[in-house]
mmCIF file with all atom_site columns, C-alpha atoms in Angstrom:
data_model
loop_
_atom_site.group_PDB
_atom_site.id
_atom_site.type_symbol
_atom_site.label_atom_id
_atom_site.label_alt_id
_atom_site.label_comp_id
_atom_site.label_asym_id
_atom_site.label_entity_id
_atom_site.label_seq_id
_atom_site.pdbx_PDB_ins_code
_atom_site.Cartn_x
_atom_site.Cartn_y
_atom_site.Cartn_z
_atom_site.occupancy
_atom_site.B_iso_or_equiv
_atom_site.pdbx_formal_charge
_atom_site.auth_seq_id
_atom_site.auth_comp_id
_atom_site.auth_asym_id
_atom_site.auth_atom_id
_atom_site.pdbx_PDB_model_num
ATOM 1   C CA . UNK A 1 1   ? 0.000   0.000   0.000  1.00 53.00 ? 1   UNK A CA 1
ATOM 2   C CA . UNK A 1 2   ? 1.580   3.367   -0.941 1.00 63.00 ? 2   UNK A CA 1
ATOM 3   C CA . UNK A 1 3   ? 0.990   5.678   1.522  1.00 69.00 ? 3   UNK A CA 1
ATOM 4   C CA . UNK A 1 4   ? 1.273   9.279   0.105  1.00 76.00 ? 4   UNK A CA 1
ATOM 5   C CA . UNK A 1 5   ? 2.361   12.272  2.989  1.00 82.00 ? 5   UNK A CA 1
ATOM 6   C CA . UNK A 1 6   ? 1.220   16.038  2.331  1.00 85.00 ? 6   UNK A CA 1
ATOM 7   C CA . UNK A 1 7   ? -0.876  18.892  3.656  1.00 88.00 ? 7   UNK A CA 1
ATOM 8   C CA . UNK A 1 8   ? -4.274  19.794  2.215  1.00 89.00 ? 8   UNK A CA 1
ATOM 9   C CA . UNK A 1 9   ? -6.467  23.025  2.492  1.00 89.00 ? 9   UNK A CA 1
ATOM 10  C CA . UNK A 1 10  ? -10.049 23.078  3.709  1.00 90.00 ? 10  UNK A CA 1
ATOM 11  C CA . UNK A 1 11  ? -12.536 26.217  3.605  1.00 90.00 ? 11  UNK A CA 1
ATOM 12  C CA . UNK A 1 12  ? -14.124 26.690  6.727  1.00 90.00 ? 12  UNK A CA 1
ATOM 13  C CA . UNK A 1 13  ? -15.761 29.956  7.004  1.00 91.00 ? 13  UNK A CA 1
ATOM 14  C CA . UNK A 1 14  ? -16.536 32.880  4.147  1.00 93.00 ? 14  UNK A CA 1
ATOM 15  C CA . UNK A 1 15  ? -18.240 36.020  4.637  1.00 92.00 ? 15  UNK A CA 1
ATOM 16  C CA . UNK A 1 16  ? -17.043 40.084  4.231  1.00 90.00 ? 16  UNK A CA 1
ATOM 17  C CA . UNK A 1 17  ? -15.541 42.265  6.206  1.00 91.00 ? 17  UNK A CA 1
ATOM 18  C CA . UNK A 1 18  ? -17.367 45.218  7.556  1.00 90.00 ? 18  UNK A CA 1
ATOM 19  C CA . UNK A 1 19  ? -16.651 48.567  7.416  1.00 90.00 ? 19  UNK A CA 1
ATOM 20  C CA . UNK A 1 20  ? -13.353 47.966  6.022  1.00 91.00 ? 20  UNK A CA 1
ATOM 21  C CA . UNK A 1 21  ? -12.379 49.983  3.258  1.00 92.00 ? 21  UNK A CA 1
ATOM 22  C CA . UNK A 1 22  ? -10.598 48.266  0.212  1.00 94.00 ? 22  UNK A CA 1
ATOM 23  C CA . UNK A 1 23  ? -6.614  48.982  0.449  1.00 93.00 ? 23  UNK A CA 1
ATOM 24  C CA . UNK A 1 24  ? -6.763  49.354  -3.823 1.00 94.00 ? 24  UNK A CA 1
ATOM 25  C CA . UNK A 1 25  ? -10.325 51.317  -4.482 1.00 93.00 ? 25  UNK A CA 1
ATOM 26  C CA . UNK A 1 26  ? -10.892 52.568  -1.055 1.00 93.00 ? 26  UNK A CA 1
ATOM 27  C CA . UNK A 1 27  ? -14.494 52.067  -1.118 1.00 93.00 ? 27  UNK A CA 1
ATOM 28  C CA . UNK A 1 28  ? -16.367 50.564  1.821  1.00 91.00 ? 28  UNK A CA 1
ATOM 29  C CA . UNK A 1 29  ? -17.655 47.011  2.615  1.00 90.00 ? 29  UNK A CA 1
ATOM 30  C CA . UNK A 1 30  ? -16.633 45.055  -0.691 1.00 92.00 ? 30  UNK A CA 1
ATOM 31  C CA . UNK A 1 31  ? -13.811 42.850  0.860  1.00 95.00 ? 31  UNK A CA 1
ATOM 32  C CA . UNK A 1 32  ? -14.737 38.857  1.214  1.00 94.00 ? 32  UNK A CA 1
ATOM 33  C CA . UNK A 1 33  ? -12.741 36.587  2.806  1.00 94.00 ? 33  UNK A CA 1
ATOM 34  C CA . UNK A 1 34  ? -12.108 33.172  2.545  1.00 93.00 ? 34  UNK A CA 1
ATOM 35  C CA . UNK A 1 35  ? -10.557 31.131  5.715  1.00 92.00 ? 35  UNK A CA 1
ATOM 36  C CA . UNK A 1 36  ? -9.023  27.822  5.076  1.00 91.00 ? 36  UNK A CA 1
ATOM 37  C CA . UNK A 1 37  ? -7.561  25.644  7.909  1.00 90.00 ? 37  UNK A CA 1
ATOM 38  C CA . UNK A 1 38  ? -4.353  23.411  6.590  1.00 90.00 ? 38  UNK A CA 1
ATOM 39  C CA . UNK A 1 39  ? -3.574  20.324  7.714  1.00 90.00 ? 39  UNK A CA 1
ATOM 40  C CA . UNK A 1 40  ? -1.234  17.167  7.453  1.00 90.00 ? 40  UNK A CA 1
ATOM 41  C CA . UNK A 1 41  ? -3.099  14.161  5.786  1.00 88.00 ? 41  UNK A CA 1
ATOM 42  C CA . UNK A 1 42  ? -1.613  11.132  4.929  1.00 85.00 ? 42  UNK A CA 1
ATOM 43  C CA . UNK A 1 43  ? -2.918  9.005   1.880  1.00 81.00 ? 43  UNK A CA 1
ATOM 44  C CA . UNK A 1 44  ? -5.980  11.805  2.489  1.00 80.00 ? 44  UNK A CA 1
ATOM 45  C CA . UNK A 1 45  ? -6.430  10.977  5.717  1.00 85.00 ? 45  UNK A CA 1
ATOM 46  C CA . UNK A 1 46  ? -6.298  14.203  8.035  1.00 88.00 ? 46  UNK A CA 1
ATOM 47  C CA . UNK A 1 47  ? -3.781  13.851  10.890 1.00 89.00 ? 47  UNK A CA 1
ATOM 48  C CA . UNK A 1 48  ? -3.549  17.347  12.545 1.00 88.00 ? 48  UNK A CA 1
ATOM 49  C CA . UNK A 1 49  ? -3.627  21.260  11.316 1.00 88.00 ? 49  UNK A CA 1
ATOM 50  C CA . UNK A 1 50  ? -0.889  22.921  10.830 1.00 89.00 ? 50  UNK A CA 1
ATOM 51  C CA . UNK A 1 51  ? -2.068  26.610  10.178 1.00 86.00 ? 51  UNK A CA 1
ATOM 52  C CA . UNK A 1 52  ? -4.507  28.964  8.891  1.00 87.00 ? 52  UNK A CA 1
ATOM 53  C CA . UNK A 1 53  ? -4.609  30.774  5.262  1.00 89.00 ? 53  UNK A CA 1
ATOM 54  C CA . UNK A 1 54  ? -6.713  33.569  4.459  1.00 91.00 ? 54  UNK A CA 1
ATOM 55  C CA . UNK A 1 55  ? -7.727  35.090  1.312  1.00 93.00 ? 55  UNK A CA 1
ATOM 56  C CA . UNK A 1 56  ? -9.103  38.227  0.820  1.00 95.00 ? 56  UNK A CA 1
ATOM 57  C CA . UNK A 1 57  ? -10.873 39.792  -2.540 1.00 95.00 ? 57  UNK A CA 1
ATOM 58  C CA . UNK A 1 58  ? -12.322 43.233  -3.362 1.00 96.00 ? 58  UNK A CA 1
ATOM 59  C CA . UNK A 1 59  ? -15.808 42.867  -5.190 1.00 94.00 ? 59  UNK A CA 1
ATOM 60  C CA . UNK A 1 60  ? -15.230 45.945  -6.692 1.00 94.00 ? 60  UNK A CA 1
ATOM 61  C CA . UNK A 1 61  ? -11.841 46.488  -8.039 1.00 94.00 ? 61  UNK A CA 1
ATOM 62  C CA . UNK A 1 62  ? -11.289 42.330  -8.042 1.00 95.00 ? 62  UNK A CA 1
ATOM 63  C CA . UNK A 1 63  ? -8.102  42.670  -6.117 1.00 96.00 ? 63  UNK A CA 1
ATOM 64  C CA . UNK A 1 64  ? -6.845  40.085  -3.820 1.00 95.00 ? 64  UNK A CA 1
ATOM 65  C CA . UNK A 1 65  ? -5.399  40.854  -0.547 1.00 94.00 ? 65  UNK A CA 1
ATOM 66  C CA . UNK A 1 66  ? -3.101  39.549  2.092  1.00 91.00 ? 66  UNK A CA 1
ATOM 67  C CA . UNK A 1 67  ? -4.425  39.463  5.811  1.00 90.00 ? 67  UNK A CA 1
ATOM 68  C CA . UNK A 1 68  ? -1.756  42.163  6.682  1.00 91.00 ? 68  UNK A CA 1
ATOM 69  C CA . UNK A 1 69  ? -2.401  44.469  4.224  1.00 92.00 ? 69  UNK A CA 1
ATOM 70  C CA . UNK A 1 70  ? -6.033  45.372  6.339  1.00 92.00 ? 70  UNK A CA 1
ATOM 71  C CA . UNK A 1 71  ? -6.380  48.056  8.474  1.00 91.00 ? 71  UNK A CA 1
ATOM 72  C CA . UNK A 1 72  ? -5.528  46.720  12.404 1.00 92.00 ? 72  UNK A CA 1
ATOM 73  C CA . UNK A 1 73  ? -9.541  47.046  12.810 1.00 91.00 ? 73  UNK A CA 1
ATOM 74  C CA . UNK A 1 74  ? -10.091 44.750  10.089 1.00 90.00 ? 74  UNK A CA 1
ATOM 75  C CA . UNK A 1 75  ? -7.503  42.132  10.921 1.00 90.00 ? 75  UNK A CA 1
ATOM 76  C CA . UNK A 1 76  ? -8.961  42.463  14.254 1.00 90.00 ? 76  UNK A CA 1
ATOM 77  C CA . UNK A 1 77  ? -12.382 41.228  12.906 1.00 89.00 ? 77  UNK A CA 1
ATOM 78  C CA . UNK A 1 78  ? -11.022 38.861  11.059 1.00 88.00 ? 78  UNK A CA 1
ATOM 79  C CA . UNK A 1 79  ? -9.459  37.096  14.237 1.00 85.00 ? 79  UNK A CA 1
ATOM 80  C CA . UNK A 1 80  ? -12.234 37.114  16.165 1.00 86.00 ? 80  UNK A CA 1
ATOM 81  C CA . UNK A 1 81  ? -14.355 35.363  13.759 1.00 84.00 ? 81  UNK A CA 1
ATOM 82  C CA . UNK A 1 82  ? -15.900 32.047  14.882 1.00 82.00 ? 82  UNK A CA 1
ATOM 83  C CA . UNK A 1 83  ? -14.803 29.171  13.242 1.00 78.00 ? 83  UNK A CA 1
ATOM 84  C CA . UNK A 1 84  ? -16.169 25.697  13.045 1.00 74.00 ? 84  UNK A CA 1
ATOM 85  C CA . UNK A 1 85  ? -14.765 22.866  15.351 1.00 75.00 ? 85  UNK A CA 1
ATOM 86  C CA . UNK A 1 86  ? -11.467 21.059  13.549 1.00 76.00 ? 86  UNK A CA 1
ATOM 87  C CA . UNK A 1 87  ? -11.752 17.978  15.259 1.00 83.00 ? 87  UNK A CA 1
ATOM 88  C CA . UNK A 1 88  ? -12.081 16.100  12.307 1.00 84.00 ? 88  UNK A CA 1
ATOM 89  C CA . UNK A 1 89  ? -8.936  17.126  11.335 1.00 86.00 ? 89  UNK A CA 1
ATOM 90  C CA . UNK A 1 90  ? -7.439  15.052  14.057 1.00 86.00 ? 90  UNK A CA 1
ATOM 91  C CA . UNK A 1 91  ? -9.627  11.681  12.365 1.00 88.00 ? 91  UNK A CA 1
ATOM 92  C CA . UNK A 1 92  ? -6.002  10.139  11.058 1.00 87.00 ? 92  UNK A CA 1
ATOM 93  C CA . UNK A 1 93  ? -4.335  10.952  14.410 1.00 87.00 ? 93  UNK A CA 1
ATOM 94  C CA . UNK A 1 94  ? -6.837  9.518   16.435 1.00 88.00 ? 94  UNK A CA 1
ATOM 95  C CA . UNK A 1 95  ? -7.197  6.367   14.357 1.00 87.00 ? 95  UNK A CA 1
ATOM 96  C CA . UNK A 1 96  ? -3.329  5.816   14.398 1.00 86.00 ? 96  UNK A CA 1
ATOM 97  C CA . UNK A 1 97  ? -3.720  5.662   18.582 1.00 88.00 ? 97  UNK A CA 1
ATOM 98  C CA . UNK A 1 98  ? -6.235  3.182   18.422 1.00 88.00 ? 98  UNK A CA 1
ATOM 99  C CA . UNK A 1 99  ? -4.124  0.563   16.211 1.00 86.00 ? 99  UNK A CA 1
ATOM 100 C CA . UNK A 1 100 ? -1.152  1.295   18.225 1.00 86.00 ? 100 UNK A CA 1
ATOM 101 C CA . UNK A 1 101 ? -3.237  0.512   21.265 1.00 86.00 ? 101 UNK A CA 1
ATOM 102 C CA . UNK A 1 102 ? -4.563  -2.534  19.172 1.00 79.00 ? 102 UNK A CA 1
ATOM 103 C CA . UNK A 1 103 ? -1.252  -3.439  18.333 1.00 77.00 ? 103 UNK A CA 1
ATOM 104 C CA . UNK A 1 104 ? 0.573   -3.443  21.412 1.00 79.00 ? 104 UNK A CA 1
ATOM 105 C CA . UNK A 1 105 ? -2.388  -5.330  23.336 1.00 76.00 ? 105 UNK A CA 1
ATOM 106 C CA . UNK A 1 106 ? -2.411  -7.984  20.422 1.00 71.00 ? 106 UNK A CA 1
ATOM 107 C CA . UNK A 1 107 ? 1.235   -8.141  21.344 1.00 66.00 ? 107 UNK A CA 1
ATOM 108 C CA . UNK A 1 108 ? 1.088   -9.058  24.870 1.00 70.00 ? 108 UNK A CA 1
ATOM 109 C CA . UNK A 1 109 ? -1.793  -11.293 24.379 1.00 69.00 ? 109 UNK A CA 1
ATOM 110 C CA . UNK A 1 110 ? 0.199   -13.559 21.838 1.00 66.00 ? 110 UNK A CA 1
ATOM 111 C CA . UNK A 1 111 ? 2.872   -13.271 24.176 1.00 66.00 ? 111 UNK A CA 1
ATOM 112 C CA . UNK A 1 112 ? 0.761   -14.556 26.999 1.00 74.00 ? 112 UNK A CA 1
ATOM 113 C CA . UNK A 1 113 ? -0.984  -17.267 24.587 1.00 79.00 ? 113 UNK A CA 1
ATOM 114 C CA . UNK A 1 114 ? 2.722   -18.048 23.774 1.00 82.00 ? 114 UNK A CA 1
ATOM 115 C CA . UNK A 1 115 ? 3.662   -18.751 27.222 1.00 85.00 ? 115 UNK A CA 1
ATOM 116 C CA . UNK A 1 116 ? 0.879   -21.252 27.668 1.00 86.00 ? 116 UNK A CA 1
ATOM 117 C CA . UNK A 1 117 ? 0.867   -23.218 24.395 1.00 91.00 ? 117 UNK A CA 1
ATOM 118 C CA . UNK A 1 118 ? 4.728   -23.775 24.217 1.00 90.00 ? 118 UNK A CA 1
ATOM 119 C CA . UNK A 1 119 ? 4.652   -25.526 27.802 1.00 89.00 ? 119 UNK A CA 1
ATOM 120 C CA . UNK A 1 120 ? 1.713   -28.336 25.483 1.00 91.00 ? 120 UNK A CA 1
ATOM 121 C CA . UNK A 1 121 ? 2.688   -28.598 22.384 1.00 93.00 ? 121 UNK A CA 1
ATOM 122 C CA . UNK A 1 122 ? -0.028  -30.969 20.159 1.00 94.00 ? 122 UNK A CA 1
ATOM 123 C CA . UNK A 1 123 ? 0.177   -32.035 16.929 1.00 94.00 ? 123 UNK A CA 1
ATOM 124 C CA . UNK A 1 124 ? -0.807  -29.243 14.300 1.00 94.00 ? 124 UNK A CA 1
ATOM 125 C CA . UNK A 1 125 ? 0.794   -26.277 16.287 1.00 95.00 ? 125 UNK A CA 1
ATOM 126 C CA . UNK A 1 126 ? 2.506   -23.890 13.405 1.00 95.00 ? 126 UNK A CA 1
ATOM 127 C CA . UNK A 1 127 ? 5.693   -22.320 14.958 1.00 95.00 ? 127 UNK A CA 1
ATOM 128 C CA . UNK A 1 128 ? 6.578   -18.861 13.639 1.00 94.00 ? 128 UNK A CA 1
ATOM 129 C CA . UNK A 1 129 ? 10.223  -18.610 14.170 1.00 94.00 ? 129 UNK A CA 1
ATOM 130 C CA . UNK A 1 130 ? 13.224  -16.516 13.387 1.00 93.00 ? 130 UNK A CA 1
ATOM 131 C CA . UNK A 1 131 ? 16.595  -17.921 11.905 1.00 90.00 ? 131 UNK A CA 1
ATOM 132 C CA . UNK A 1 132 ? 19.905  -16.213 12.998 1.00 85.00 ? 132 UNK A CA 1
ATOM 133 C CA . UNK A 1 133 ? 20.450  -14.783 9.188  1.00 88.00 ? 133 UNK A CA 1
ATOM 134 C CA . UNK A 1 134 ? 17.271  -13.013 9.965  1.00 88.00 ? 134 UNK A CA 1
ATOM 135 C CA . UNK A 1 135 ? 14.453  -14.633 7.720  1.00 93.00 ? 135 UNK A CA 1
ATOM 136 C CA . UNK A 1 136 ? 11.486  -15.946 9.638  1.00 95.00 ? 136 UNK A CA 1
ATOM 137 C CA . UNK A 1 137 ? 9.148   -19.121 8.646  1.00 95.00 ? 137 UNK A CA 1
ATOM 138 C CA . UNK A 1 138 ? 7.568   -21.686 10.195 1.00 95.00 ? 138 UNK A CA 1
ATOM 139 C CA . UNK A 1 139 ? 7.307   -25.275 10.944 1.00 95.00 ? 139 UNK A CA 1
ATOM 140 C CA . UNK A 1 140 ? 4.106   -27.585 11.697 1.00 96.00 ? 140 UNK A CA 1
ATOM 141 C CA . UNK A 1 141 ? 3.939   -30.383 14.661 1.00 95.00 ? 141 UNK A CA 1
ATOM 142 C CA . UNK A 1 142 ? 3.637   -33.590 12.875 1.00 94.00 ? 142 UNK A CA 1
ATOM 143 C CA . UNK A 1 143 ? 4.127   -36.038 15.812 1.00 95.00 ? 143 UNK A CA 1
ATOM 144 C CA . UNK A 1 144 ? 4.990   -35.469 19.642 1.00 95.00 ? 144 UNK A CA 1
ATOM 145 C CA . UNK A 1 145 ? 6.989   -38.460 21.710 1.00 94.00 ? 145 UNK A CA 1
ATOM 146 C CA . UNK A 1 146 ? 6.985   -38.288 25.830 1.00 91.00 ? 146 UNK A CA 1
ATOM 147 C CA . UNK A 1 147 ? 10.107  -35.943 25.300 1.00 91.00 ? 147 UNK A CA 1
ATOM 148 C CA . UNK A 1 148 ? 10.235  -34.859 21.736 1.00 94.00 ? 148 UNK A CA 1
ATOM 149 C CA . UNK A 1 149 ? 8.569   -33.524 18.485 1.00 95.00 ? 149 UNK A CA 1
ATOM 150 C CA . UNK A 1 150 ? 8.701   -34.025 15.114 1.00 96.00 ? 150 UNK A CA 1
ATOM 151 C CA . UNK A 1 151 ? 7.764   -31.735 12.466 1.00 96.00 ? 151 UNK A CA 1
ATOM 152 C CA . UNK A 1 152 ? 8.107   -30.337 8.587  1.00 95.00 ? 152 UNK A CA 1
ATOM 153 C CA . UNK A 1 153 ? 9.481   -26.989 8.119  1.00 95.00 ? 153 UNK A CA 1
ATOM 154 C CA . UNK A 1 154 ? 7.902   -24.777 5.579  1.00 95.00 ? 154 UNK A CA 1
ATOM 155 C CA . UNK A 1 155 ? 9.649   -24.448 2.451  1.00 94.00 ? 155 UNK A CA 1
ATOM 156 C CA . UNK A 1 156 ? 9.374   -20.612 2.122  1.00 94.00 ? 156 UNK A CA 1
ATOM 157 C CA . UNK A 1 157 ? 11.404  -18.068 4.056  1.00 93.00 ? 157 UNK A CA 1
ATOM 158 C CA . UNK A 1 158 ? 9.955   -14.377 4.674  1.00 93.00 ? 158 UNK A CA 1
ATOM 159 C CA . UNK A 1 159 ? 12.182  -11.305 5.191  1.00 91.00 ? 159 UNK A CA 1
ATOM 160 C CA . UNK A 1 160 ? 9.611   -9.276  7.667  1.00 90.00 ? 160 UNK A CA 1
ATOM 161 C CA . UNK A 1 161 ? 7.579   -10.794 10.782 1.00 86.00 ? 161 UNK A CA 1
ATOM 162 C CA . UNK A 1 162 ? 4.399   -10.140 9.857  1.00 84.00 ? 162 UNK A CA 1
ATOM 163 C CA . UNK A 1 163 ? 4.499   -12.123 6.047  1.00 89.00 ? 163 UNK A CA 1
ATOM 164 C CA . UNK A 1 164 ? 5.177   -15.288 8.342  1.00 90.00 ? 164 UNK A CA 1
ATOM 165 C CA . UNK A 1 165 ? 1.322   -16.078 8.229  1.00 88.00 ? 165 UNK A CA 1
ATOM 166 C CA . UNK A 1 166 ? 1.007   -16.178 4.552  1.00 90.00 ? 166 UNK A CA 1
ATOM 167 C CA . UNK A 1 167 ? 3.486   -19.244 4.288  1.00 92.00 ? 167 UNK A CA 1
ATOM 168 C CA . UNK A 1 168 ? 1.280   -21.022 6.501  1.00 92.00 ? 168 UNK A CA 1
ATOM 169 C CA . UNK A 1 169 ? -0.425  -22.938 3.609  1.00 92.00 ? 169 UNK A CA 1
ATOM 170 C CA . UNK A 1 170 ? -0.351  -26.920 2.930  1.00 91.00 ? 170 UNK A CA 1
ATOM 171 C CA . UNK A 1 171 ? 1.301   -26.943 0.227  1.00 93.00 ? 171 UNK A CA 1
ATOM 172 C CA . UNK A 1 172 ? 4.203   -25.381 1.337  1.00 94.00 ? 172 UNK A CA 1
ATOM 173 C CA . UNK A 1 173 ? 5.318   -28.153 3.919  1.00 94.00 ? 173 UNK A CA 1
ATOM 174 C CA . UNK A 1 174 ? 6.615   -30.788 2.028  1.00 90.00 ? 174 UNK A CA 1
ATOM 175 C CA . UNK A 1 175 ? 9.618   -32.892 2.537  1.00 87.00 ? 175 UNK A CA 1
ATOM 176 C CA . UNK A 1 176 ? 11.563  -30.750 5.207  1.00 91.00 ? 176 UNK A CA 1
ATOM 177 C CA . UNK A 1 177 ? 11.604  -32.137 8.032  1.00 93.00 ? 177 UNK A CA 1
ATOM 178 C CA . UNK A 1 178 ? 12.833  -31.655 12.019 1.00 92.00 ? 178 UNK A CA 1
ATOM 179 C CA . UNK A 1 179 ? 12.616  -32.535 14.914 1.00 93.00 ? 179 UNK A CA 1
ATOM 180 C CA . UNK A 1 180 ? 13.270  -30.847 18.830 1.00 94.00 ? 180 UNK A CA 1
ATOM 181 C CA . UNK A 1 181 ? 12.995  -32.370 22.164 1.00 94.00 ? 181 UNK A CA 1
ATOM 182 C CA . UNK A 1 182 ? 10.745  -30.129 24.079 1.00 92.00 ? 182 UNK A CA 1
ATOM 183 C CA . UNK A 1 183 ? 13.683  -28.763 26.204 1.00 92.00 ? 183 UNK A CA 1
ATOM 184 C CA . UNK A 1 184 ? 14.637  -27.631 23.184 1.00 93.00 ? 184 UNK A CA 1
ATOM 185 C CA . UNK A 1 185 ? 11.612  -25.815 22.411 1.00 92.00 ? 185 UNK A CA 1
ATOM 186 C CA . UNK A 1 186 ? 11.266  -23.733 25.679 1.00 91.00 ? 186 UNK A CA 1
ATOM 187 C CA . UNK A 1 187 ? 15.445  -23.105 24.783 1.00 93.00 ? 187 UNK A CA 1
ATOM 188 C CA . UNK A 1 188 ? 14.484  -21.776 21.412 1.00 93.00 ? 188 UNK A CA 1
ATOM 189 C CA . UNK A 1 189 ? 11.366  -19.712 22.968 1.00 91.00 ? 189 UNK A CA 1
ATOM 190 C CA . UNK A 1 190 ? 13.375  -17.863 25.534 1.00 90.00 ? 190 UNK A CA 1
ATOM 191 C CA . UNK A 1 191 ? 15.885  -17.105 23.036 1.00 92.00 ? 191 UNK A CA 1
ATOM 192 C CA . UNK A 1 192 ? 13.239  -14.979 20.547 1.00 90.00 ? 192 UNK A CA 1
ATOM 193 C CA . UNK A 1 193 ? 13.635  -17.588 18.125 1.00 93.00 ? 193 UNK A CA 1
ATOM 194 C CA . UNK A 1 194 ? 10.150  -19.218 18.142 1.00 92.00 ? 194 UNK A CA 1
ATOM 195 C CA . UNK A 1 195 ? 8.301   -15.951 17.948 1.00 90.00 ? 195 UNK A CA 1
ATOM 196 C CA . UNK A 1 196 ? 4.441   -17.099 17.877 1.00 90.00 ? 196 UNK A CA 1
ATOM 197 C CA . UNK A 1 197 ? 2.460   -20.155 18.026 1.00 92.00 ? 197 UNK A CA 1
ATOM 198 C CA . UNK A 1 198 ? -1.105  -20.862 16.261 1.00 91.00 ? 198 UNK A CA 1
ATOM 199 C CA . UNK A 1 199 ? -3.324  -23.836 17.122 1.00 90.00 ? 199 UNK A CA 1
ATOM 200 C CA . UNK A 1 200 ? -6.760  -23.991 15.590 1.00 79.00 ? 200 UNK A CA 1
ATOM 201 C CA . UNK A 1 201 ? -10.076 -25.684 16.910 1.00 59.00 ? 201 UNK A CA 1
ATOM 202 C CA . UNK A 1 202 ? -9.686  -28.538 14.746 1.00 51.00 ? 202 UNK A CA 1
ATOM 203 C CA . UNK A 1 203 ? -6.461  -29.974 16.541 1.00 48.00 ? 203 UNK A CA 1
ATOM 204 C CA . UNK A 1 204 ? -7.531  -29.223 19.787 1.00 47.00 ? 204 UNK A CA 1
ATOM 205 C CA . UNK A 1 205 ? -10.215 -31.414 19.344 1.00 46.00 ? 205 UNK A CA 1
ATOM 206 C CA . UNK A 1 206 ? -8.450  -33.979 17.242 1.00 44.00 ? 206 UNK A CA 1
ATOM 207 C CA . UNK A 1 207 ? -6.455  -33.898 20.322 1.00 45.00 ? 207 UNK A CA 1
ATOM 208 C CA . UNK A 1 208 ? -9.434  -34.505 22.528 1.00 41.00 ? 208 UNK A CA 1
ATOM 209 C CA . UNK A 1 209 ? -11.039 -37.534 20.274 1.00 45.00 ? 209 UNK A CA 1
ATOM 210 C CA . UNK A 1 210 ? -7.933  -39.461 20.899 1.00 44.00 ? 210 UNK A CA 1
ATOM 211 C CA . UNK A 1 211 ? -7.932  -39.623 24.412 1.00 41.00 ? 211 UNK A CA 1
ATOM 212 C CA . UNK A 1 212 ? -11.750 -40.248 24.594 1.00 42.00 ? 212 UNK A CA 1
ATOM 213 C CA . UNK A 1 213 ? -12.286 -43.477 26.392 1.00 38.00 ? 213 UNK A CA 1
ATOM 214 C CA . UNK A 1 214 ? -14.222 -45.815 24.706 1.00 42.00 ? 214 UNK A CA 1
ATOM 215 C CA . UNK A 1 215 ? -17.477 -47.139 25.743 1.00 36.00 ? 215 UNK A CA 1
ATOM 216 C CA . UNK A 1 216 ? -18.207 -51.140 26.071 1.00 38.00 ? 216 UNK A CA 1
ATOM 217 C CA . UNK A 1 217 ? -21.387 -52.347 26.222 1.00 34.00 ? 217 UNK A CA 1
#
């Protein structure tokens, strides 16, 4: 996603200046004004003014004007006109706390989730992990011994953290295989190197059916 930076202009009041002669034609009451608030957006998505701009005209001689070049009665006026709440100029700001706050709660949750499933591993588990050259990829629990587990490695390597997930397809484990004892594991864990684990429903209750005890008539 390109994300384009830049500031943007948006017209928040018009109306004319009262008894405010024109600094060209000198005749009274024929200056507009046009105030525009400018503010940061990114990808045009407001973040946060920045400033105010404000253009003035002459109806009469169709001059344009710069704020300082009124009388310091009229610039007066002009600053103590009303404008509308900017709030929503914030939006982008605002928006960017919340997924920050999402993010770094999502973080310590799969850090707590972590914690648990690594102490149980079950057949299924993907393991997102991180190699010392500084790809990442993952590797599925195949079979688990009273001390060990076995597993295939995905065939695909991703250069950022967060592409891990897309490698986590069937296809991609094929022939690769390894295997840990569960020592191991907690080793690897505490040394960032397993990153994040994911166990869906269906192996937790594949897990379940096979210690069911069966019923005799």
């Amino acid at each position: 996603m390109l994300l384009l930076i830049g500031t943007k202009d948006s017209n928040v009041k018009n109306g004319f200046i009262s008894n405010e002669k024109c600094p060209n034609c000198k005749i009274d009451n024929t200056l507009n004004f046009s105030i525009f608030r400018r503010y940061v957006s990114i990808t045009s998505i407001p973040l946060f003014p920045v400033g105010k701009i404000v253009d003035i005209q002459c109806t009469s001689c169709k001059n344009w004007f710069y704020y300082e070049d009124l009388s310091l009665e009229g610039q007066e006026k002009l600053k103590n006109e009303k404008l509308d709440s900017s709030l929503w100029m914030f939006s982008g700001t605002f928006i960017l706390f919340l997924l920050l706050i999402y993010g770094i709660n999502q973080y310590f949750q799969d850090e707590n989730e972590t914690d648990v499933l690594i102490q149980k591993p079950i057949v299924g588990d993907v393991y997102n992990v991180k190699f010392s050259n500084g790809y990442y990829s993952t590797f599925k629990i195949d079979k688990i011994t009273n001390d060990s587990i076995y597993a295939t490695h995905n065939d695909f390597d991703a250069y950022l953290p967060y592409e891990v997930d897309d490698l986590d397809k069937t296809e991609n484990y094929t022939d690769r295989k390894v295997s840990y004892s569960k020592k191991e594991l907690i080793r690897l864990y505490q040394n960032d190197e397993i990153i994040k684990i994911r166990r869906n429903a269906y192996s937790v209750e594949t897990q379940k059916s096979e210690y069911k005890i069966p019923v005799t008539k």
